[in-house]
mmCIF file of C-alpha atoms in Angstrom:
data_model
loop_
_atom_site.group_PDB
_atom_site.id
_atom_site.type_symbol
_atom_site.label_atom_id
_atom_site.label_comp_id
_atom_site.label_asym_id
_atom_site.label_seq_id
_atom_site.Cartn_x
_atom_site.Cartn_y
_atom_site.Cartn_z
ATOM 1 C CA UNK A 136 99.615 -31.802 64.112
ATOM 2 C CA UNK A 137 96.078 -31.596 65.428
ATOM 3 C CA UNK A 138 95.126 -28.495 63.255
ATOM 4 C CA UNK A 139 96.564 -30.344 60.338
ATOM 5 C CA UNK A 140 94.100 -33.265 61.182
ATOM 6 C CA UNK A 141 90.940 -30.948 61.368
ATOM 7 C CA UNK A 142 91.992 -29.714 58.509
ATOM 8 C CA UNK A 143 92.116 -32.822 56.539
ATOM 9 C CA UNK A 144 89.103 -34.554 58.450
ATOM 10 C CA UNK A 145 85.920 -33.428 56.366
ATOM 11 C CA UNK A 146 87.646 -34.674 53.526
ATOM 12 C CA UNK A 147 88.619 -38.510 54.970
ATOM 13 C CA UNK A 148 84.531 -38.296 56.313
ATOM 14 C CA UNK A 149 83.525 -37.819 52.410
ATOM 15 C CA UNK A 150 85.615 -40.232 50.694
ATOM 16 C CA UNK A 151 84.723 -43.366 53.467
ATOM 17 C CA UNK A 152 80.679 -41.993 53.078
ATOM 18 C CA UNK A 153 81.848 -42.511 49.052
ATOM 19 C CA UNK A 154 83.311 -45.898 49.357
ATOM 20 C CA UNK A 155 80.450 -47.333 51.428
ATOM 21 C CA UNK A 156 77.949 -45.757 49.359
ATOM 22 C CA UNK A 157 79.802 -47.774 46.261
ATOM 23 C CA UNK A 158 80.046 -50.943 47.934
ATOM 24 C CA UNK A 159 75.908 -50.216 48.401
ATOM 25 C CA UNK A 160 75.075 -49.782 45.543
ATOM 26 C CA UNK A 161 76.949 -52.860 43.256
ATOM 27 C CA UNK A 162 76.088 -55.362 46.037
ATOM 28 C CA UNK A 163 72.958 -56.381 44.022
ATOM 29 C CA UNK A 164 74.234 -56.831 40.449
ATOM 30 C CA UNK A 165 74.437 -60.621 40.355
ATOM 31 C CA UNK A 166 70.644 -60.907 41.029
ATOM 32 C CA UNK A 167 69.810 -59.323 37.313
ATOM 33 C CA UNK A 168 69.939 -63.150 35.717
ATOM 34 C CA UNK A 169 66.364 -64.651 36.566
ATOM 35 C CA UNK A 170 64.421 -67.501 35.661
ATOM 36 C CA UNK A 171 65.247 -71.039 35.433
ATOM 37 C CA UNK A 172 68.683 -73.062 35.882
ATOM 38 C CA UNK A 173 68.472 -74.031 32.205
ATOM 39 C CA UNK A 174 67.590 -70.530 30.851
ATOM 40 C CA UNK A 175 70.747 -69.242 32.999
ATOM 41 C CA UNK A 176 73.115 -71.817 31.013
ATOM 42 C CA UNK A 177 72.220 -70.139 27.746
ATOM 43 C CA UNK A 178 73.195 -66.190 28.407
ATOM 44 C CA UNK A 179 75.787 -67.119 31.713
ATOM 45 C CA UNK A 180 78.648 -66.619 29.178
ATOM 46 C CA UNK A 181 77.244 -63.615 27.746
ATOM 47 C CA UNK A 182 76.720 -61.052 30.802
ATOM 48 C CA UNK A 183 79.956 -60.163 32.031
ATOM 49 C CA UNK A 184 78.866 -56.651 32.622
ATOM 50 C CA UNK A 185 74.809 -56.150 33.693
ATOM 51 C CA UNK A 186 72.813 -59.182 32.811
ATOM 52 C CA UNK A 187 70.700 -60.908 29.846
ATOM 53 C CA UNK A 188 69.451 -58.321 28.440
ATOM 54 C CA UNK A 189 72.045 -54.905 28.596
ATOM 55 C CA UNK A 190 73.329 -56.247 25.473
ATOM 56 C CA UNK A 191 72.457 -57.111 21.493
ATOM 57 C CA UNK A 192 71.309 -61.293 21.711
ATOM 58 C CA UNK A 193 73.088 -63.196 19.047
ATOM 59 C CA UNK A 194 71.431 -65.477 16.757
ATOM 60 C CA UNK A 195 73.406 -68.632 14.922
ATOM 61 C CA UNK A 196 71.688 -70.058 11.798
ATOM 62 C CA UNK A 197 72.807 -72.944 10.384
ATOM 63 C CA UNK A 198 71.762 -73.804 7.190
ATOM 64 C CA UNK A 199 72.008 -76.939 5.346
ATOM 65 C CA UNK A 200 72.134 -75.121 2.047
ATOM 66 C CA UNK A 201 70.656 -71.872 0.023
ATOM 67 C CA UNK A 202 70.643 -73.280 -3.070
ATOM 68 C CA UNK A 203 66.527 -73.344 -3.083
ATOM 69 C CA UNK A 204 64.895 -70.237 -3.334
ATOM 70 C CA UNK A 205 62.586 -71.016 -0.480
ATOM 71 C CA UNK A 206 65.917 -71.709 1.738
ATOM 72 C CA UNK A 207 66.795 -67.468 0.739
ATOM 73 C CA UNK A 208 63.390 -66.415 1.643
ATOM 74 C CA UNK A 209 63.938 -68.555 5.345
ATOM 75 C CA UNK A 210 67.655 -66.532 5.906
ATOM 76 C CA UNK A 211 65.780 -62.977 4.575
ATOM 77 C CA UNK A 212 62.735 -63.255 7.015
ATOM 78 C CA UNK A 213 64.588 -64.700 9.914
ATOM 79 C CA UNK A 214 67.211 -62.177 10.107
ATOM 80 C CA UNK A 215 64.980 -59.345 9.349
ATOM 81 C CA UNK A 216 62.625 -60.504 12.283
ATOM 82 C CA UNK A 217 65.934 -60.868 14.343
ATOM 83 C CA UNK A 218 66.914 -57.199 13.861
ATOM 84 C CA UNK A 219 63.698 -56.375 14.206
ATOM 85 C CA UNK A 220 63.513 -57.863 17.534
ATOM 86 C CA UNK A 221 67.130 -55.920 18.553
ATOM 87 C CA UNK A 222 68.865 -59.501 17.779
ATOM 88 C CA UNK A 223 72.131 -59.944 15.554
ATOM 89 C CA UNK A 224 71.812 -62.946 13.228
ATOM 90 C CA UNK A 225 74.937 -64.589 12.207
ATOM 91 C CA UNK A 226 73.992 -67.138 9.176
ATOM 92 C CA UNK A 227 76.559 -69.854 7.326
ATOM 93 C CA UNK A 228 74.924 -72.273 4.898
ATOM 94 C CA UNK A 229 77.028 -75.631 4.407
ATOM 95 C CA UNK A 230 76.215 -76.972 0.824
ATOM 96 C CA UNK A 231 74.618 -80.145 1.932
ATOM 97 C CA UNK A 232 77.887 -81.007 3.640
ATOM 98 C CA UNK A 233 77.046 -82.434 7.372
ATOM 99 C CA UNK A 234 81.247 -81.769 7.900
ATOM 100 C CA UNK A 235 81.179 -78.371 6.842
ATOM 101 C CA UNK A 236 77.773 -77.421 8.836
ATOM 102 C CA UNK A 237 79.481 -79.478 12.504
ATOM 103 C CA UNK A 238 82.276 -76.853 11.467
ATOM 104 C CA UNK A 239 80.452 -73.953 10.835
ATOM 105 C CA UNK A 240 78.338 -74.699 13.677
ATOM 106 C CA UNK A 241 81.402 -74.555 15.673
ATOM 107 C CA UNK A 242 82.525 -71.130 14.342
ATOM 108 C CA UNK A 243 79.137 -69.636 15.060
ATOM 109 C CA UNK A 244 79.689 -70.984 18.994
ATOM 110 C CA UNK A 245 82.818 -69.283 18.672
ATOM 111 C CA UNK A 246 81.529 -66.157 17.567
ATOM 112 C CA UNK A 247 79.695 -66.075 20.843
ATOM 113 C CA UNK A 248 76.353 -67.179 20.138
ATOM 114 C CA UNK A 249 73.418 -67.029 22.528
ATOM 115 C CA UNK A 250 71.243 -69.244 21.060
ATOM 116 C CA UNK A 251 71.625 -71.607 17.361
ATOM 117 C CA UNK A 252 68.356 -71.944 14.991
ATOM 118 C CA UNK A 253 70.008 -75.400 12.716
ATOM 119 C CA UNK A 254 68.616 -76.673 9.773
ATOM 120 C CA UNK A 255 69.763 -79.886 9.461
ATOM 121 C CA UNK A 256 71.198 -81.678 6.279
ATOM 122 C CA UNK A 257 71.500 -85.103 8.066
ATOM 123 C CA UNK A 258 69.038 -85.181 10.848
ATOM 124 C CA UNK A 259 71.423 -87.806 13.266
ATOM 125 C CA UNK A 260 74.415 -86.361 12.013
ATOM 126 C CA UNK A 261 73.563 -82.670 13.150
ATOM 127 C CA UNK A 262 73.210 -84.411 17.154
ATOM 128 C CA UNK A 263 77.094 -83.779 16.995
ATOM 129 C CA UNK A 264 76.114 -80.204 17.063
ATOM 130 C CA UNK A 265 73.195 -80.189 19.619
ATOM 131 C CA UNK A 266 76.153 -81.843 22.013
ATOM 132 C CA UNK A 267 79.094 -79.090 21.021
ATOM 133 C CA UNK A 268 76.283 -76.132 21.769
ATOM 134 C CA UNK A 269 75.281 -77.454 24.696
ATOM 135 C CA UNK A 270 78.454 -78.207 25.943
ATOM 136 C CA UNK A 271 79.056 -74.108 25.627
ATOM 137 C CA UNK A 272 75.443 -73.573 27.675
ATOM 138 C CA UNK A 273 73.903 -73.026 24.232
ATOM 139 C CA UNK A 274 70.816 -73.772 23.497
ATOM 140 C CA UNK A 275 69.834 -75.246 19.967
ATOM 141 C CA UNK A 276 66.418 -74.880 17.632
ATOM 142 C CA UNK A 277 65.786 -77.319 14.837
ATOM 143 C CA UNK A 278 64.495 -75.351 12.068
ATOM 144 C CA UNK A 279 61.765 -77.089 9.451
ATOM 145 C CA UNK A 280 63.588 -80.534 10.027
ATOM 146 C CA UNK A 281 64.067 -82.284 13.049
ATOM 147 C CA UNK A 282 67.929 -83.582 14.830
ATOM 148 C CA UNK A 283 67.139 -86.777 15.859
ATOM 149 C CA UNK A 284 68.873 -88.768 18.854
ATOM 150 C CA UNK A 285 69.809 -85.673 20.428
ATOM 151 C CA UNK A 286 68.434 -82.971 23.066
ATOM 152 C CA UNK A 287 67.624 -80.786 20.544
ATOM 153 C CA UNK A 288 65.653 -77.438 22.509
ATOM 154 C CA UNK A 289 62.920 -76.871 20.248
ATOM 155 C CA UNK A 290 61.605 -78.033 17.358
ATOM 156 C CA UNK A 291 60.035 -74.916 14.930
ATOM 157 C CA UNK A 292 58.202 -76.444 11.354
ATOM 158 C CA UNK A 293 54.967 -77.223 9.551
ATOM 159 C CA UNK A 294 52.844 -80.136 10.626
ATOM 160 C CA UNK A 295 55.075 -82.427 7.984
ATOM 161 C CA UNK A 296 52.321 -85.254 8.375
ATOM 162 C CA UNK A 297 49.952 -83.122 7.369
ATOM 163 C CA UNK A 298 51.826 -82.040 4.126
ATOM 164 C CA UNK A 299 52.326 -85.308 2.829
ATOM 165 C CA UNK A 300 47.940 -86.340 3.386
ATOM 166 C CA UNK A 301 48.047 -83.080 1.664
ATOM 167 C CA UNK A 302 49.505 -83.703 -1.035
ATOM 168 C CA UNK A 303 48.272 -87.563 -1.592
ATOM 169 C CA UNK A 304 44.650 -86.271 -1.110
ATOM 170 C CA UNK A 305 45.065 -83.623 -3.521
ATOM 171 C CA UNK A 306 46.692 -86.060 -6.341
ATOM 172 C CA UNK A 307 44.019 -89.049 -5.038
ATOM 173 C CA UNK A 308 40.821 -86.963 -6.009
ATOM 174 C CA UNK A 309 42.806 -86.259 -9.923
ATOM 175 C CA UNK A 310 43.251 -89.517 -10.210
ATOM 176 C CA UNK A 311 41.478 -92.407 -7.810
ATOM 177 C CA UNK A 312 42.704 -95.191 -9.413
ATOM 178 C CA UNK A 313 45.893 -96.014 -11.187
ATOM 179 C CA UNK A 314 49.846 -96.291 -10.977
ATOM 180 C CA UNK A 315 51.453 -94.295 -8.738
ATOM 181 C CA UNK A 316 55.257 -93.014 -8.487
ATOM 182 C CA UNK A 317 56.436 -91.679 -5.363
ATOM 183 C CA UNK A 318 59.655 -89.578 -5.351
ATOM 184 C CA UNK A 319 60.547 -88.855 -2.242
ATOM 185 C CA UNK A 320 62.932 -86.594 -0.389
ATOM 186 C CA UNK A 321 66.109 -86.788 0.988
ATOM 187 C CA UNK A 322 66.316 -90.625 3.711
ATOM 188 C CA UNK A 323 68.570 -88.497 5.719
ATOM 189 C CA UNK A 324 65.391 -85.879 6.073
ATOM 190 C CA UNK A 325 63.637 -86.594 9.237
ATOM 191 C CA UNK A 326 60.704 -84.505 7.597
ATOM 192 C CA UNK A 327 60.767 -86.419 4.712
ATOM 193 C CA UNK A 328 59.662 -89.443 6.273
ATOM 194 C CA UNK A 329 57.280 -87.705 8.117
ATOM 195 C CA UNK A 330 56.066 -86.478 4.731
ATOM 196 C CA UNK A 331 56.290 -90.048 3.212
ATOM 197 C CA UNK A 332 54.136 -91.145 6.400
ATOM 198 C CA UNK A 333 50.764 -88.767 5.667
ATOM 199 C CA UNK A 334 51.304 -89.432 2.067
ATOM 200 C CA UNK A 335 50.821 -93.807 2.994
ATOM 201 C CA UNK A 336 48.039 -92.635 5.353
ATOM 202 C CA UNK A 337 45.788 -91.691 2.293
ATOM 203 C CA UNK A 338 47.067 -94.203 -0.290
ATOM 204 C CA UNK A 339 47.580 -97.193 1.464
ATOM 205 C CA UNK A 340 43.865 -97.940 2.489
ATOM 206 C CA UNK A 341 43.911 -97.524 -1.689
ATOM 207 C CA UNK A 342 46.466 -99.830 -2.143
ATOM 208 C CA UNK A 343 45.083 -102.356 -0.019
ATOM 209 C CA UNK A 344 41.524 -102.049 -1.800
ATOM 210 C CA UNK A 345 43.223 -102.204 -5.105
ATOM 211 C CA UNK A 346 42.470 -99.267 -6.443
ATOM 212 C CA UNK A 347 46.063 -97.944 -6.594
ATOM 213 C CA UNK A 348 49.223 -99.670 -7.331
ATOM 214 C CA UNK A 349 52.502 -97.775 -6.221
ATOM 215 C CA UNK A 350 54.883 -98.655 -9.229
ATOM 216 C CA UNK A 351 58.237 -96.747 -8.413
ATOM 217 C CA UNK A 352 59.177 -95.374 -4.775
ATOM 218 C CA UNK A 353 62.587 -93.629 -4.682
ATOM 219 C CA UNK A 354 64.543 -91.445 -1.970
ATOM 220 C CA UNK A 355 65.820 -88.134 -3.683
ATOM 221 C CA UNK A 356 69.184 -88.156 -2.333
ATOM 222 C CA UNK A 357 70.222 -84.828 -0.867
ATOM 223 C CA UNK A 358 67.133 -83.290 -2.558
ATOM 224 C CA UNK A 359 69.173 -82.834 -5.760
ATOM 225 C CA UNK A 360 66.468 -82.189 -8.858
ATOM 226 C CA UNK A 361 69.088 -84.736 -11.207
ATOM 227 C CA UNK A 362 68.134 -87.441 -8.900
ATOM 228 C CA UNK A 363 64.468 -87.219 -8.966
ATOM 229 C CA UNK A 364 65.108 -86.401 -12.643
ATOM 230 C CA UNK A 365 66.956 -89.679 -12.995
ATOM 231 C CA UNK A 366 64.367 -91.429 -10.506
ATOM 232 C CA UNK A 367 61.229 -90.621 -12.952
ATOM 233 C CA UNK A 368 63.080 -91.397 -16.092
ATOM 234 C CA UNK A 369 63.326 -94.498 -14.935
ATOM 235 C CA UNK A 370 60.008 -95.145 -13.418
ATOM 236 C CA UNK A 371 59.034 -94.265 -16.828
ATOM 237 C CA UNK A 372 60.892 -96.975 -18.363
ATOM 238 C CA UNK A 373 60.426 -99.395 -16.361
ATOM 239 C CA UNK A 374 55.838 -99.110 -17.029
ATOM 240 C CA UNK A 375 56.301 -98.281 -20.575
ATOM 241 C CA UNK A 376 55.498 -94.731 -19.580
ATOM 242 C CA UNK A 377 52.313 -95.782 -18.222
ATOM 243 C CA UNK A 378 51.934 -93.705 -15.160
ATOM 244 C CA UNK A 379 48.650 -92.132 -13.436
ATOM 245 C CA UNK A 380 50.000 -90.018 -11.040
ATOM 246 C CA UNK A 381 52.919 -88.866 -9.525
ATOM 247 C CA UNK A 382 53.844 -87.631 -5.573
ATOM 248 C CA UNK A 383 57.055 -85.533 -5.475
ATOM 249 C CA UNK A 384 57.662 -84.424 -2.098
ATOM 250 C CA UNK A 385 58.929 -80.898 -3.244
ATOM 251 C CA UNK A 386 58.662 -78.313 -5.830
ATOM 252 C CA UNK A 387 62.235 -79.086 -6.987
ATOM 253 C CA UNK A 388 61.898 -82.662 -7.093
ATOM 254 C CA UNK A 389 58.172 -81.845 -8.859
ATOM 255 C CA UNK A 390 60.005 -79.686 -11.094
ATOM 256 C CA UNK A 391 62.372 -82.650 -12.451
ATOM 257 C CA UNK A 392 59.542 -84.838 -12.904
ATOM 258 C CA UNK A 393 57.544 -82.605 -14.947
ATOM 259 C CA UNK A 394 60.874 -82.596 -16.908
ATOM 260 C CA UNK A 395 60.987 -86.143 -17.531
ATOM 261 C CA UNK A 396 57.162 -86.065 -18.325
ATOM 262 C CA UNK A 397 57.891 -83.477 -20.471
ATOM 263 C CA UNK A 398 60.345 -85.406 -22.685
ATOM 264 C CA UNK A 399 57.530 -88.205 -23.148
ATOM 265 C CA UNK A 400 54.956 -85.824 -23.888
ATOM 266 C CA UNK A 401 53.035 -86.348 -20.917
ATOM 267 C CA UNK A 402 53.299 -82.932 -18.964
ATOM 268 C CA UNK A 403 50.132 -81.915 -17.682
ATOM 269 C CA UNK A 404 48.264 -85.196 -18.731
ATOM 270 C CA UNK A 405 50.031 -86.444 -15.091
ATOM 271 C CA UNK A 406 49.262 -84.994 -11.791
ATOM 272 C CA UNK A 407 51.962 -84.464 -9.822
ATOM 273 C CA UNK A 408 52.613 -83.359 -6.565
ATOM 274 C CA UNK A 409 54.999 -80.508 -4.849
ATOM 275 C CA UNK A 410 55.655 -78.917 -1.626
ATOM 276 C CA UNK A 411 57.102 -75.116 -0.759
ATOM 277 C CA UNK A 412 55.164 -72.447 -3.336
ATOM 278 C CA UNK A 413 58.518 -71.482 -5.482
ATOM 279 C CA UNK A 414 57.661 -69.606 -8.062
ATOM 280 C CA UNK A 415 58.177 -71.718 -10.738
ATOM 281 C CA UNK A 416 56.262 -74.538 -9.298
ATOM 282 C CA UNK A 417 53.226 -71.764 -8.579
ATOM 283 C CA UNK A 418 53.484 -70.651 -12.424
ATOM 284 C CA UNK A 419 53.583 -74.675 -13.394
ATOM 285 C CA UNK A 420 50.309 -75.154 -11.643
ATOM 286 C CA UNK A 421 48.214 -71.927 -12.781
ATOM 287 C CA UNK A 422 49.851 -73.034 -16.704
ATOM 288 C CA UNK A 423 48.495 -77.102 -15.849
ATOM 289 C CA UNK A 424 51.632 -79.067 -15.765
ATOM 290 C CA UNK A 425 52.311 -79.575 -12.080
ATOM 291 C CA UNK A 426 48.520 -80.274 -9.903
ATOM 292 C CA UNK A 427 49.306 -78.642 -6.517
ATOM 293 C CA UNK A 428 52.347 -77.387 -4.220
ATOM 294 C CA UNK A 429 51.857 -76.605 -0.333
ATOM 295 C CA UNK A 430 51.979 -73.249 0.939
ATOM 296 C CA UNK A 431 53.288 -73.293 4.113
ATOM 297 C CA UNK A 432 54.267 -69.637 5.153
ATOM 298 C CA UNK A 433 57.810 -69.557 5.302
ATOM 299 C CA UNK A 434 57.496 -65.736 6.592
ATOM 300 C CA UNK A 435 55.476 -67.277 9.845
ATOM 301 C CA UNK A 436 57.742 -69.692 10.462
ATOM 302 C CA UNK A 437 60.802 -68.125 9.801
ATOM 303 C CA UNK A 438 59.351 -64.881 12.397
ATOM 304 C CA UNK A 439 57.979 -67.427 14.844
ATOM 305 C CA UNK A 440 61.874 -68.872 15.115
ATOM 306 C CA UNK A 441 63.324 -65.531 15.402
ATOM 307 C CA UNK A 442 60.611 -65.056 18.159
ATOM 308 C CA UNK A 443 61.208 -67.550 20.198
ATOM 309 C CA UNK A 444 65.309 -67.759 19.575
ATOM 310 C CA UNK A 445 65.327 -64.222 21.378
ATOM 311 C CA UNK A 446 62.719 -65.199 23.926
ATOM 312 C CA UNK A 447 64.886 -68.103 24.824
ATOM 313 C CA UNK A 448 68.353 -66.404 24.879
ATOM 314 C CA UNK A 449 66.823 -63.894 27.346
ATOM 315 C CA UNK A 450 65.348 -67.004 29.641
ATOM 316 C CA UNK A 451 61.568 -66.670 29.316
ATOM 317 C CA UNK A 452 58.716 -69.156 28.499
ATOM 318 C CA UNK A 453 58.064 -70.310 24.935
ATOM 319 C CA UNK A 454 54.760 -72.042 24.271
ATOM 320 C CA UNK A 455 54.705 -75.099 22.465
ATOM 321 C CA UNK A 456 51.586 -76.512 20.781
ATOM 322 C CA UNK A 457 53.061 -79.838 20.169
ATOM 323 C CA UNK A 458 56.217 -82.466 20.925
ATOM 324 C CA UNK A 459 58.240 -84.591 18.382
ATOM 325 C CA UNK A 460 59.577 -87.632 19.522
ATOM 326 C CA UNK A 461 63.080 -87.981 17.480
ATOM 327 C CA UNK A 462 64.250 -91.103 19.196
ATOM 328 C CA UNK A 463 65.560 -89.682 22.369
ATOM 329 C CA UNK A 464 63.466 -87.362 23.801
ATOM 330 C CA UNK A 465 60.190 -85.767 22.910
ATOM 331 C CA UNK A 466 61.249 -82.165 21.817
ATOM 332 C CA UNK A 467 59.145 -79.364 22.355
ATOM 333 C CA UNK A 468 57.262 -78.642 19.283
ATOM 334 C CA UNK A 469 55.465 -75.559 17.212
ATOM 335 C CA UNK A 470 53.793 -77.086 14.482
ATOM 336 C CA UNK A 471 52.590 -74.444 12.214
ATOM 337 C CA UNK A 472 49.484 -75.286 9.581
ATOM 338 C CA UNK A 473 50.078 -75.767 5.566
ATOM 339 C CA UNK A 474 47.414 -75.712 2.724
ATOM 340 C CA UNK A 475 47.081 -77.301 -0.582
ATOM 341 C CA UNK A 476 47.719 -74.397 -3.538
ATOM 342 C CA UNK A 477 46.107 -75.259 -6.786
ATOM 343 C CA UNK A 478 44.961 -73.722 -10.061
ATOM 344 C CA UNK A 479 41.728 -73.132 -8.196
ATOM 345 C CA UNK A 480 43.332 -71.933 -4.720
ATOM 346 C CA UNK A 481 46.145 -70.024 -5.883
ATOM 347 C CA UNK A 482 45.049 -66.469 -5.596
ATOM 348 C CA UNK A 483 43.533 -66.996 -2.325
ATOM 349 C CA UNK A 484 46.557 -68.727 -0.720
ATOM 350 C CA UNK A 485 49.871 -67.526 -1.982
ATOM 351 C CA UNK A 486 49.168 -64.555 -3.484
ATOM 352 C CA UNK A 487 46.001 -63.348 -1.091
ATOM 353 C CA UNK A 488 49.294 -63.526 1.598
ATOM 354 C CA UNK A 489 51.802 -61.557 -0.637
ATOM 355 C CA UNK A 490 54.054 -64.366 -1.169
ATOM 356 C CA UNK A 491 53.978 -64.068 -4.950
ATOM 357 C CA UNK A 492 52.880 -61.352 -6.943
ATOM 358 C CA UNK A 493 49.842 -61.783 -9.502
ATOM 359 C CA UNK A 494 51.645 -61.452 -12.360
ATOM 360 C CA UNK A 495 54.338 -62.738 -11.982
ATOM 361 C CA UNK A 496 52.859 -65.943 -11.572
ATOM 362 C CA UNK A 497 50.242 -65.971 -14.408
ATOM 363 C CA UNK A 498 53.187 -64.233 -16.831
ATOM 364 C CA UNK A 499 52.872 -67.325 -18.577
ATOM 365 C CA UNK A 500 49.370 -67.614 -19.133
ATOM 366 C CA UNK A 501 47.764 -66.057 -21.516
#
């Protein structure tokens, strides 16, 4: 018996020098998740085996719809900058529907999410899905419009004030004095009435000293191109057709205008306003029949979101530049910086940045 245990000895010293060694060694792996308590919330679900960052983040994107072809360039950019960045990027567009994008919200957070970049369709409506992502220690970015009454994360978009003075400035030193129609965007558009807001700021100290009367002032509902279509015919109508100047708060909405000016012969002897460089609405301006659109870089934004989104799944610092008060909290805020593009401007602004080729949008000119 006792030569059997020396014999067997060296071999019970290696394996208890093996378990202890083990038990060493794995002690530590909980201490891999630093940072704050609220970072922790957002990737807690996510690291069963070796912390925040031992595996591929995943980034929701909700869109409200892709029918708009600036809405395609967003989903391209952002989830080429998200694979860029090592990120997966799960997008679902909802067709203006706030039902279907609270659903496919949901489906996203059950795909196992880290983090959800929204764009809203209804700003107070998409709260519901602030509340469900948090609720799974999600953390939620509003993309280019705000979700108001909630605790919305972070707020990613172009100074939207800023647009609308933009464009009223731009339309104001066409035409200084006159009747104005304003077609606006969607009311359920947070950034809309932030638009609407630095439009007033330049006219209304006009309005007040007479110079400018605003004639027609319509919502666009959903930012469907029939409605504003529909809105200008009959602001049209109702003056008898005589209109100085027009402020539509998009290049789709500008679009139907210039269609209804069009029928009346009146296209290009009306400035009118837009907002998002399409390419149609960039090929309307260098041809005359639309005044201006905004350039705001889509690519920046859309990079800056997929930025942060990763930043933010992994728990680290994002710096904010600005906050947004949506009537519950004051949301951390990146405000990026838009500029007018006009017949004179265009080559230096959207096509100087490779947004639009040259020729594609002069084909039209000859």
């Amino acid at each position: 018996m006792k030569k059997s245990w020396r014999r067997f000895a060296p071999l019970c010293l290696a394996l208890a020098f093996a378990f202890v060694f083990s038990a060493c060694t794995t002690g530590g792996t909980n201490q891999t998740n630093g940072g704050s308590a609220g970072a922790g919330e957002t990737v807690d679900h996510k690291t069963e085996s070796g912390g925040k960052d031992s595996k591929k983040i995943k980034i929701g994107f909700s869109m409200d719809t892709l029918q708009e072809e600036r809405w395609q360039r967003d989903r391209d950019y952002l989830v080429a900058k998200g694979e860029a960045l090592g990120a997966e990027v799960l997008v679902q567009s909802a067709n203006s529907d706030d039902a279907k994008q609270i659903a496919q919200a949901e489906n996203l957070i059950s795909q196992g999410v880290d983090i959800l970049i929204v764009v809203p369709h209804n700003a107070d409506a998409a709260a519901a899905i602030v509340e469900k992502a948090h609720a799974a220690g999600i953390k939620v970015i509003a993309y280019d419009r705000l979700i108001t009454n909630s605790d919305v994360d972070l707020y990613v978009s172009f100074d939207s004030v800023l647009i609308g003075e933009l464009q009223a400035k731009t339309v104001v030193e066409k035409a200084p004095k006159g009747k104005y129609v304003l077609i606006g965007g969607a009311d359920t558009d947070y950034a809309a009435h932030l638009y609407k807001k630095g439009q007033m700021n330049i006219l209304q100290p006009l309005v007040d000293k007479g110079d400018i009367q605003i004639v027609y002032d319509q919502w666009t509902k959903d930012w469907n191109p029939a409605v504003a279509l529909a809105n200008m015919e009959n602001a049209l109508t109702a003056n008898n057709n005589q209109i100085d100047a027009v402020i539509a708060t998009n290049d789709g909405t500008a679009g139907a205008v210039i269609q209804a000016l069009a029928a009346q012969n009146l296209a290009g002897k009306i400035p009118v306003s837009g907002l998002d460089a399409e390419l149609a609405a960039c090929q309307r301006v260098v041809e005359g029949t639309q005044l201006m659109t905004v350039y705001t870089s889509i690519k920046d934004m859309a990079e800056t979101a997929a930025e942060v989104a990763v930043k933010m799944a992994r728990g680290e610092q994002v710096e904010t530049n600005a906050t947004e008060n949506n009537g519950k909290i004051d949301v951390p805020t990146i405000l990026l910086e838009p500029v007018a593009a006009t017949k004179e401007t265009m080559d230096a602004t959207v096509i100087a940045e490779g947004f639009h080729k040259r020729e594609d949008v002069y084909k039209n000119v000859k």
